[in-house]
Coordinates of C-alpha atoms and ligand atoms in Angstrom, one line a residue:
M1 CA 10.1 14.5 -14.3
P2 CA 10.9 15.2 -18.2
N3 CA 14.7 16.3 -15.9
A4 CA 14.0 13.5 -13.4
R5 CA 13.7 11.4 -16.6
S6 CA 17.0 12.5 -18.0
D7 CA 19.2 12.5 -14.8
L8 CA 18.2 8.9 -14.5
A9 CA 19.0 7.7 -17.6
T10 CA 22.8 9.9 -17.6
L11 CA 23.0 8.0 -13.9
V12 CA 22.1 4.3 -14.7
S13 CA 24.2 4.7 -17.9
H14 CA 27.5 4.8 -15.7
R15 CA 28.3 1.5 -14.7
S16 CA 28.8 2.3 -11.1
I17 CA 29.7 -1.2 -9.4
A18 CA 32.1 0.1 -6.6
N19 CA 33.6 -3.5 -6.2
P20 CA 36.9 -3.1 -8.2
E21 CA 37.5 -6.9 -8.8
L22 CA 34.0 -7.2 -10.6
A23 CA 33.9 -3.8 -12.8
P24 CA 36.2 -1.2 -13.3
R25 CA 35.9 2.0 -11.4
D26 CA 35.3 4.4 -14.2
G27 CA 31.5 3.7 -14.4
N28 CA 31.6 4.7 -10.5
S29 CA 33.8 7.7 -10.8
E30 CA 31.8 9.1 -13.7
A31 CA 28.5 8.9 -11.9
A32 CA 30.1 11.0 -9.1
S33 CA 31.7 13.4 -11.2
F34 CA 27.7 13.8 -13.1
L35 CA 26.1 13.9 -9.4
E36 CA 28.7 17.0 -8.6
E37 CA 27.7 18.7 -11.8
A38 CA 23.9 18.3 -11.1
L39 CA 24.2 19.5 -7.1
A40 CA 26.7 22.5 -8.5
M41 CA 23.6 23.8 -10.9
L42 CA 21.6 23.8 -7.7
E43 CA 23.7 26.3 -6.3
L44 CA 25.7 24.1 -3.4
T45 CA 28.7 24.2 -2.5
I46 CA 30.8 20.5 -3.6
E47 CA 32.8 18.9 -0.6
S48 CA 32.9 15.6 -1.7
R49 CA 35.6 13.1 0.2
D50 CA 37.6 9.9 -1.1
M51 CA 37.1 7.3 0.8
P52 CA 39.2 4.8 2.4
D53 CA 38.1 2.4 0.1
G54 CA 39.2 4.2 -2.8
T55 CA 35.6 5.4 -3.5
R56 CA 34.2 9.0 -3.7
T57 CA 31.3 10.2 -1.3
V58 CA 29.7 12.9 -3.1
I59 CA 29.0 15.6 -0.5
A60 CA 27.5 19.1 -1.3
S61 CA 26.2 21.5 1.1
A62 CA 24.2 24.6 1.6
S63 CA 24.4 26.6 5.0
A64 CA 21.5 26.7 7.6
P65 CA 19.8 30.1 7.6
P66 CA 20.2 31.9 11.6
D67 CA 18.5 29.2 13.7
A68 CA 17.2 27.0 11.0
P69 CA 18.1 23.1 11.4
T70 CA 20.0 21.1 9.0
V71 CA 18.4 18.4 7.0
L72 CA 20.9 15.5 5.5
L73 CA 19.6 13.6 2.3
Y74 CA 21.7 10.5 2.0
S75 CA 21.2 7.8 -1.1
H76 CA 23.7 5.5 -2.9
Y77 CA 25.1 5.7 -6.5
D78 CA 26.8 2.3 -6.6
V79 CA 24.8 -0.3 -7.7
Q80 CA 24.7 -4.5 -7.8
P81 CA 26.2 -6.2 -10.7
P82 CA 23.4 -6.9 -13.3
G83 CA 24.1 -10.7 -13.0
D84 CA 23.1 -12.8 -15.9
E85 CA 22.7 -10.2 -18.3
S86 CA 21.0 -12.9 -21.2
A87 CA 17.8 -13.0 -18.0
W88 CA 17.5 -8.9 -19.0
L89 CA 14.6 -8.1 -20.8
S90 CA 16.4 -4.5 -22.2
D91 CA 20.4 -3.4 -21.4
P92 CA 20.6 -3.0 -17.8
W93 CA 22.4 0.2 -18.5
E94 CA 20.2 1.9 -20.2
L95 CA 17.1 2.8 -18.9
T96 CA 14.2 1.6 -20.9
D97 CA 10.5 2.3 -20.8
R98 CA 8.1 -0.7 -20.2
G99 CA 4.4 -0.9 -19.6
G100 CA 4.5 2.7 -17.5
R101 CA 7.7 1.1 -15.5
W102 CA 11.5 2.6 -16.3
Y103 CA 14.1 -0.2 -16.2
A104 CA 17.8 -0.2 -15.5
R105 CA 20.4 -1.4 -13.0
G106 CA 20.0 1.1 -9.8
S107 CA 16.8 2.5 -11.6
A108 CA 15.0 1.8 -8.1
D109 CA 18.0 1.1 -5.7
S110 CA 18.8 3.5 -5.3
K111 CA 19.5 6.2 -8.4
G112 CA 15.8 6.2 -8.3
N113 CA 16.3 7.7 -4.8
I114 CA 19.0 10.0 -5.8
V115 CA 16.7 11.4 -8.5
A116 CA 14.3 12.0 -6.3
H117 CA 16.6 13.9 -3.8
L118 CA 17.6 16.2 -7.0
T119 CA 13.8 16.7 -8.2
A120 CA 13.3 17.6 -4.7
L121 CA 15.9 20.3 -4.5
R122 CA 15.4 21.5 -7.9
A123 CA 11.5 22.1 -7.1
L124 CA 12.9 24.1 -4.6
D125 CA 14.4 26.3 -6.9
G126 CA 17.0 27.6 -4.4
D127 CA 14.2 28.5 -1.6
L128 CA 16.3 26.7 1.1
R129 CA 14.8 26.9 4.6
C130 CA 16.8 24.6 6.2
G131 CA 20.7 23.8 6.1
I132 CA 21.4 21.4 3.4
K133 CA 24.2 18.3 3.8
V134 CA 23.7 16.1 0.8
V135 CA 25.5 13.0 0.7
F136 CA 25.5 10.3 -2.2
E137 CA 27.6 7.6 -1.2
G138 CA 29.9 5.4 -3.8
S139 CA 29.7 2.0 -2.2
E140 CA 26.8 0.9 -0.1
E141 CA 26.5 -2.4 -2.1
W142 CA 30.4 -3.2 -1.0
P143 CA 31.2 -4.5 2.5
S144 CA 34.2 -1.8 2.6
P145 CA 35.5 0.6 4.9
G146 CA 33.8 3.3 3.2
L147 CA 31.7 6.0 4.7
E148 CA 31.1 4.3 7.5
T149 CA 34.5 4.5 8.8
F150 CA 34.4 8.6 7.7
V151 CA 31.4 9.3 10.0
Q152 CA 33.5 8.0 12.6
E153 CA 36.4 9.7 12.1
A154 CA 35.4 13.2 11.0
P155 CA 31.3 13.2 12.7
E156 CA 31.7 16.7 12.3
T157 CA 30.9 16.8 8.7
L158 CA 27.7 15.2 8.4
D159 CA 25.9 16.2 11.4
A160 CA 22.0 17.0 10.9
D161 CA 19.3 17.4 12.9
A162 CA 17.2 15.4 10.5
M163 CA 18.7 12.6 8.0
L164 CA 16.5 11.8 5.2
I165 CA 18.0 8.2 4.3
A166 CA 16.3 7.4 0.9
D167 CA 17.2 3.7 0.4
C168 CA 14.2 2.1 1.1
G169 CA 10.6 2.1 -0.1
S170 CA 7.0 0.9 0.1
P171 CA 4.8 -2.2 0.5
A172 CA 3.5 -1.5 -3.1
V173 CA 3.4 1.3 -5.5
D174 CA 1.1 4.0 -4.2
E175 CA 0.9 3.1 -0.7
P176 CA 3.0 4.6 0.9
G177 CA 5.8 3.4 3.8
L178 CA 8.1 4.7 6.3
T179 CA 10.8 2.3 7.6
T180 CA 11.0 2.5 11.4
S181 CA 12.9 -1.1 11.8
L182 CA 15.9 -2.4 10.5
R183 CA 17.9 -5.6 11.1
G184 CA 21.3 -5.8 11.3
S185 CA 23.4 -8.6 10.4
V186 CA 26.4 -11.0 11.4
V187 CA 28.6 -12.6 8.4
M188 CA 30.7 -15.1 9.4
V189 CA 32.7 -18.3 7.7
V190 CA 32.5 -21.6 9.5
T191 CA 35.1 -24.3 8.4
V192 CA 35.1 -27.7 9.7
K193 CA 38.4 -30.1 9.3
T194 CA 38.0 -34.0 10.2
L195 CA 40.8 -35.7 8.0
E196 CA 44.3 -35.1 6.5
S197 CA 42.5 -35.5 3.3
P198 CA 39.6 -37.4 2.0
V199 CA 39.6 -41.5 2.1
H200 CA 37.6 -43.9 0.7
S201 CA 33.8 -44.1 2.2
G202 CA 34.0 -47.8 1.6
S203 CA 37.2 -48.9 3.9
F204 CA 36.9 -46.0 6.1
G205 CA 33.5 -45.3 6.3
G206 CA 32.0 -46.4 9.3
A207 CA 34.7 -45.1 12.2
A208 CA 36.4 -41.8 9.8
P209 CA 35.0 -38.9 10.8
D210 CA 33.3 -37.0 7.7
A211 CA 33.7 -33.1 7.8
L212 CA 30.5 -32.4 5.9
A213 CA 28.5 -34.5 7.9
A214 CA 29.6 -32.5 10.9
L215 CA 29.1 -29.5 9.2
I216 CA 25.3 -30.6 8.6
R217 CA 24.9 -31.2 11.7
I218 CA 26.2 -27.8 12.9
L219 CA 24.1 -25.9 10.6
D220 CA 20.6 -28.2 11.3
S221 CA 20.8 -26.8 14.9
F222 CA 20.5 -23.5 13.7
W223 CA 16.7 -23.9 13.4
D224 CA 13.7 -25.7 15.4
E225 CA 11.1 -27.7 14.0
R226 CA 9.6 -25.1 12.6
G227 CA 12.6 -22.9 11.0
T228 CA 12.6 -20.8 13.6
A229 CA 16.3 -19.1 14.2
T230 CA 17.7 -20.6 17.6
V231 CA 20.5 -18.1 17.8
G232 CA 20.1 -14.4 18.1
Q233 CA 16.6 -13.7 19.4
P234 CA 15.6 -11.2 21.4
A235 CA 15.5 -11.7 25.1
V236 CA 12.0 -9.8 25.4
P237 CA 10.5 -10.2 22.1
R238 CA 8.1 -7.3 20.7
G239 CA 5.0 -7.4 18.4
W240 CA 5.3 -5.5 15.5
T241 CA 2.4 -2.6 16.2
G242 CA 1.9 -1.8 12.5
K243 CA -0.2 -3.1 9.7
E244 CA 0.4 -7.1 9.5
V245 CA 2.2 -8.1 6.2
P246 CA -0.4 -10.1 4.4
E247 CA 0.4 -14.0 3.8
S248 CA -0.7 -14.2 0.2
R249 CA 1.1 -10.9 -0.4
F250 CA 4.1 -12.1 1.4
R251 CA 3.7 -15.6 -0.8
Q252 CA 3.7 -13.8 -4.3
D253 CA 6.6 -11.5 -3.6
A254 CA 9.2 -14.4 -1.9
G255 CA 7.6 -16.4 -5.1
V256 CA 7.3 -19.2 -2.5
L257 CA 6.2 -22.1 -4.5
E258 CA 3.0 -23.7 -4.0
G259 CA 2.0 -26.2 -1.3
V260 CA 5.1 -25.1 0.1
D261 CA 4.7 -24.0 4.0
L262 CA 6.2 -20.7 5.3
V263 CA 9.1 -21.3 8.1
G264 CA 8.6 -19.9 11.6
D265 CA 5.5 -18.9 14.0
G266 CA 3.3 -15.4 14.9
P267 CA 2.6 -13.2 12.7
L268 CA 4.7 -12.6 9.3
A269 CA 6.0 -9.0 10.4
D270 CA 7.5 -10.2 13.7
R271 CA 9.1 -13.0 11.9
I272 CA 10.6 -10.9 9.1
W273 CA 11.5 -7.6 10.7
L274 CA 11.7 -8.2 15.0
R275 CA 13.1 -12.0 14.9
S276 CA 16.4 -13.4 13.8
S277 CA 16.9 -15.5 11.2
I278 CA 19.7 -17.7 9.8
T279 CA 20.7 -18.6 6.1
V280 CA 23.3 -20.6 5.2
V281 CA 24.3 -18.5 1.7
G282 CA 27.0 -20.3 0.6
I283 CA 28.7 -23.9 1.4
D284 CA 31.6 -25.5 0.4
A285 CA 31.5 -29.5 -0.2
P286 CA 32.4 -31.8 -3.1
A287 CA 30.2 -30.8 -6.2
V288 CA 27.6 -33.7 -7.2
Q289 CA 29.2 -34.1 -10.8
G290 CA 32.3 -36.0 -10.7
S291 CA 32.0 -37.0 -6.9
L292 CA 34.1 -39.7 -5.6
P293 CA 33.2 -42.6 -2.9
A294 CA 35.6 -40.4 -0.7
I295 CA 34.7 -39.0 3.1
P296 CA 35.2 -35.3 3.1
A297 CA 38.1 -34.3 5.3
S298 CA 36.7 -30.6 5.2
A299 CA 34.2 -28.4 4.4
R300 CA 32.6 -25.4 5.1
A301 CA 29.6 -22.6 5.0
R302 CA 28.7 -18.7 5.0
I303 CA 26.3 -18.3 7.5
A304 CA 24.3 -15.0 7.2
L305 CA 22.4 -14.2 10.5
R306 CA 19.7 -11.1 10.8
V307 CA 20.0 -9.2 14.1
P308 CA 16.5 -8.0 15.3
P309 CA 16.1 -4.3 17.0
G310 CA 17.1 -5.4 20.5
V311 CA 19.8 -7.7 20.1
T312 CA 22.8 -6.4 19.4
A313 CA 25.4 -7.7 16.4
K314 CA 27.9 -8.6 18.7
E315 CA 25.2 -10.7 20.8
A316 CA 24.2 -12.1 18.1
E317 CA 28.1 -12.7 17.0
Q318 CA 28.8 -14.8 20.4
G319 CA 25.4 -16.3 20.4
L320 CA 26.4 -18.1 16.9
V321 CA 30.0 -18.7 17.9
A322 CA 28.6 -20.6 21.2
Q323 CA 25.9 -22.5 19.1
I324 CA 28.9 -23.4 16.3
R325 CA 30.7 -24.5 19.5
R326 CA 27.8 -26.4 21.0
A327 CA 26.8 -28.2 18.1
T328 CA 30.0 -29.4 17.1
P329 CA 30.4 -33.3 17.0
W330 CA 33.3 -35.7 17.4
N331 CA 35.5 -32.7 18.5
A332 CA 36.1 -32.0 14.8
E333 CA 38.3 -29.4 14.2
V334 CA 36.6 -25.8 13.8
E335 CA 37.4 -22.3 12.7
I336 CA 35.5 -19.5 12.7
V337 CA 35.4 -16.1 11.1
T338 CA 33.1 -12.9 11.2
Q339 CA 33.7 -11.3 8.2
A340 CA 31.0 -8.9 8.6
A341 CA 28.6 -7.3 11.4
T342 CA 26.1 -4.3 10.9
E343 CA 23.9 -3.3 14.4
P344 CA 20.3 -3.2 14.1
F345 CA 18.2 0.0 13.9
A346 CA 14.8 1.2 15.5
S347 CA 13.2 4.5 15.4
P348 CA 11.2 5.8 18.0
G349 CA 8.7 6.3 15.4
H350 CA 7.7 10.1 17.0
G351 CA 9.3 13.3 17.0
T352 CA 9.7 16.4 15.1
A353 CA 10.7 15.7 11.4
F354 CA 9.2 12.3 11.8
S355 CA 5.9 13.5 11.8
T356 CA 6.7 16.6 9.2
F357 CA 7.8 13.9 6.8
R358 CA 5.0 11.8 8.0
D359 CA 2.3 14.5 6.9
A360 CA 4.1 15.5 3.7
V361 CA 3.9 11.7 2.9
R362 CA 0.5 11.5 3.4
D363 CA -0.2 14.9 1.3
A364 CA 2.2 14.0 -1.9
Y365 CA 0.7 10.5 -2.0
G366 CA -3.0 11.6 -0.7
R367 CA -3.3 8.8 1.7
E368 CA -1.4 8.0 5.0
P369 CA 1.5 6.4 5.1
T370 CA 2.0 2.6 7.0
E371 CA 4.9 2.0 9.1
I372 CA 7.0 -0.6 8.2
G373 CA 10.0 -2.8 8.9
E374 CA 13.0 -4.1 6.8
G375 CA 14.6 -7.2 6.9
G376 CA 17.9 -6.2 5.5
A377 CA 20.4 -4.1 7.1
I378 CA 21.6 -0.4 6.0
P379 CA 25.0 0.2 7.4
V380 CA 25.3 4.0 6.9
C381 CA 21.9 3.8 9.1
S382 CA 23.4 2.2 12.1
A383 CA 26.8 4.6 11.9
F384 CA 24.7 7.4 11.8
S385 CA 23.0 6.5 14.6
A386 CA 25.7 5.7 16.5
A387 CA 27.5 9.0 15.6
Y388 CA 24.3 11.2 16.2
P389 CA 22.3 9.9 18.7
S390 CA 20.1 13.5 18.5
A391 CA 19.7 13.4 15.0
E392 CA 16.2 12.3 14.1
I393 CA 16.8 9.6 11.4
L394 CA 14.0 8.8 8.6
L395 CA 14.0 5.7 6.2
Y396 CA 11.6 5.8 3.0
G397 CA 12.1 5.5 -0.9
V398 CA 10.7 4.8 -4.2
E399 CA 11.6 1.0 -4.1
E400 CA 8.6 -1.8 -3.9
P401 CA 8.3 -5.6 -4.0
L402 CA 7.8 -4.8 -8.2
S403 CA 11.1 -3.1 -8.4
A404 CA 12.9 -6.5 -8.2
I405 CA 16.6 -4.5 -6.3
H406 CA 19.4 -6.6 -6.8
S407 CA 17.7 -8.7 -9.4
P408 CA 17.6 -8.9 -13.6
N409 CA 14.8 -6.4 -14.6
E410 CA 15.2 -3.9 -11.9
S411 CA 12.7 -0.8 -12.6
V412 CA 11.1 1.9 -10.6
D413 CA 7.4 3.2 -11.3
P414 CA 8.0 6.9 -12.1
G415 CA 5.0 7.9 -9.9
E416 CA 7.2 6.8 -7.0
I417 CA 10.1 9.3 -8.0
E418 CA 7.6 11.9 -8.4
R419 CA 5.7 11.5 -5.2
I420 CA 8.6 11.2 -3.0
A421 CA 10.3 13.9 -4.5
L422 CA 7.1 16.2 -3.7
A423 CA 7.2 14.5 0.1
E424 CA 10.9 16.0 0.3
C425 CA 10.0 19.5 -1.3
L426 CA 6.9 19.8 1.5
F427 CA 9.0 18.3 4.6
L428 CA 12.3 20.6 3.4
M429 CA 9.4 23.9 3.0
R430 CA 8.0 23.1 6.6
Y431 CA 10.4 21.7 8.9
A432 CA 12.4 24.7 9.8
G433 CA 9.0 26.3 11.0
V434 CA 8.5 23.4 13.2
A435 CA 11.8 22.2 13.9
A436 CA 13.1 23.8 17.8
T437 CA 17.0 24.3 17.2
G438 CA 19.5 24.8 19.8
Ligands
ZN501 ZN1 20.4 0.5 -1.5

């Protein structure tokens, strides 16, 4: 663990934001170089590649002993920008101990997961019974043609029997979770135009079509009275078979204000993991401050649709476009642009790697892991499951609700790094003995 801490301290000091519009690329390439050195010290062969978006995917491997399977260890070293730095209680780029937790941007998502991989490999001390492919991506948090494009173009490079994707986590500290379901996503911008330019609401209001009012009517059609999304729902809705999400914990984790209702119907796990949801994540309309008594001529919104397993991203996208067309009033002009689409993912929840990993997690934590879903997409997961249909994909990691990933004061519980590293180490020792290879 002292090594894990010093690895993480170095890693978070590199400001590895992938999007060059938000930060210089230096931090990203420094982080990549640090990881290459760390992997070379583990006597892995470095085979890093430059991606089409200009970032580097750190790749390191050790070939499989005869008849042994190959395990891929994935995580990402790029991070979200720190956001409002005044909201941080300590420097986001300096690993800081507070109350038994380690604070810094990326400490959990996903540099903490990278350090768990490194710690597991270090603990094996060269006793590699499986082939290993380490893949540390540098542009997961930035939607750009990176690793997913590379996987399509050169699938043989990353082929493996089991893929350990550490970019998730658990329902709570010391309560292990295995993620078996991910929602995909469709991001769309809709622009509504009704007038050549804004006109006086006194002179023209009552007959001149208001673009913002038209947009509001379109957006309102996305939910029923209970707040359930009207688009992107599976034709045959499944129910979550794992443990239910307790409402009190959900309300607390989400920070729902007292007296305010949750939306949707049915068990919470179904609502957040197995049903679609729609969020208007941005809207362009006249600002309240300085607004004039004028009818808006145009308005636009960015919409994020979460796509549950059982629905393809294409079906969800087509459903959303059809709903926008249906709900558009007054023959207003509408332009629709899809900006991103990611497929959902559902693990079968069984298989040699899955059960070996579940046992390893149980032994590392001293308790049985629960199966959980994740409402957000992991694009590389869809790319891997499409490119390697026979590989078993496992999702887990060191993140939990207190980690506040993507928010100020992100942190990790070092005990999670230790337990996840131990689970991986046990898995890598046992998997070769149980996996049938062809
Ligand atoms: Zn992540």
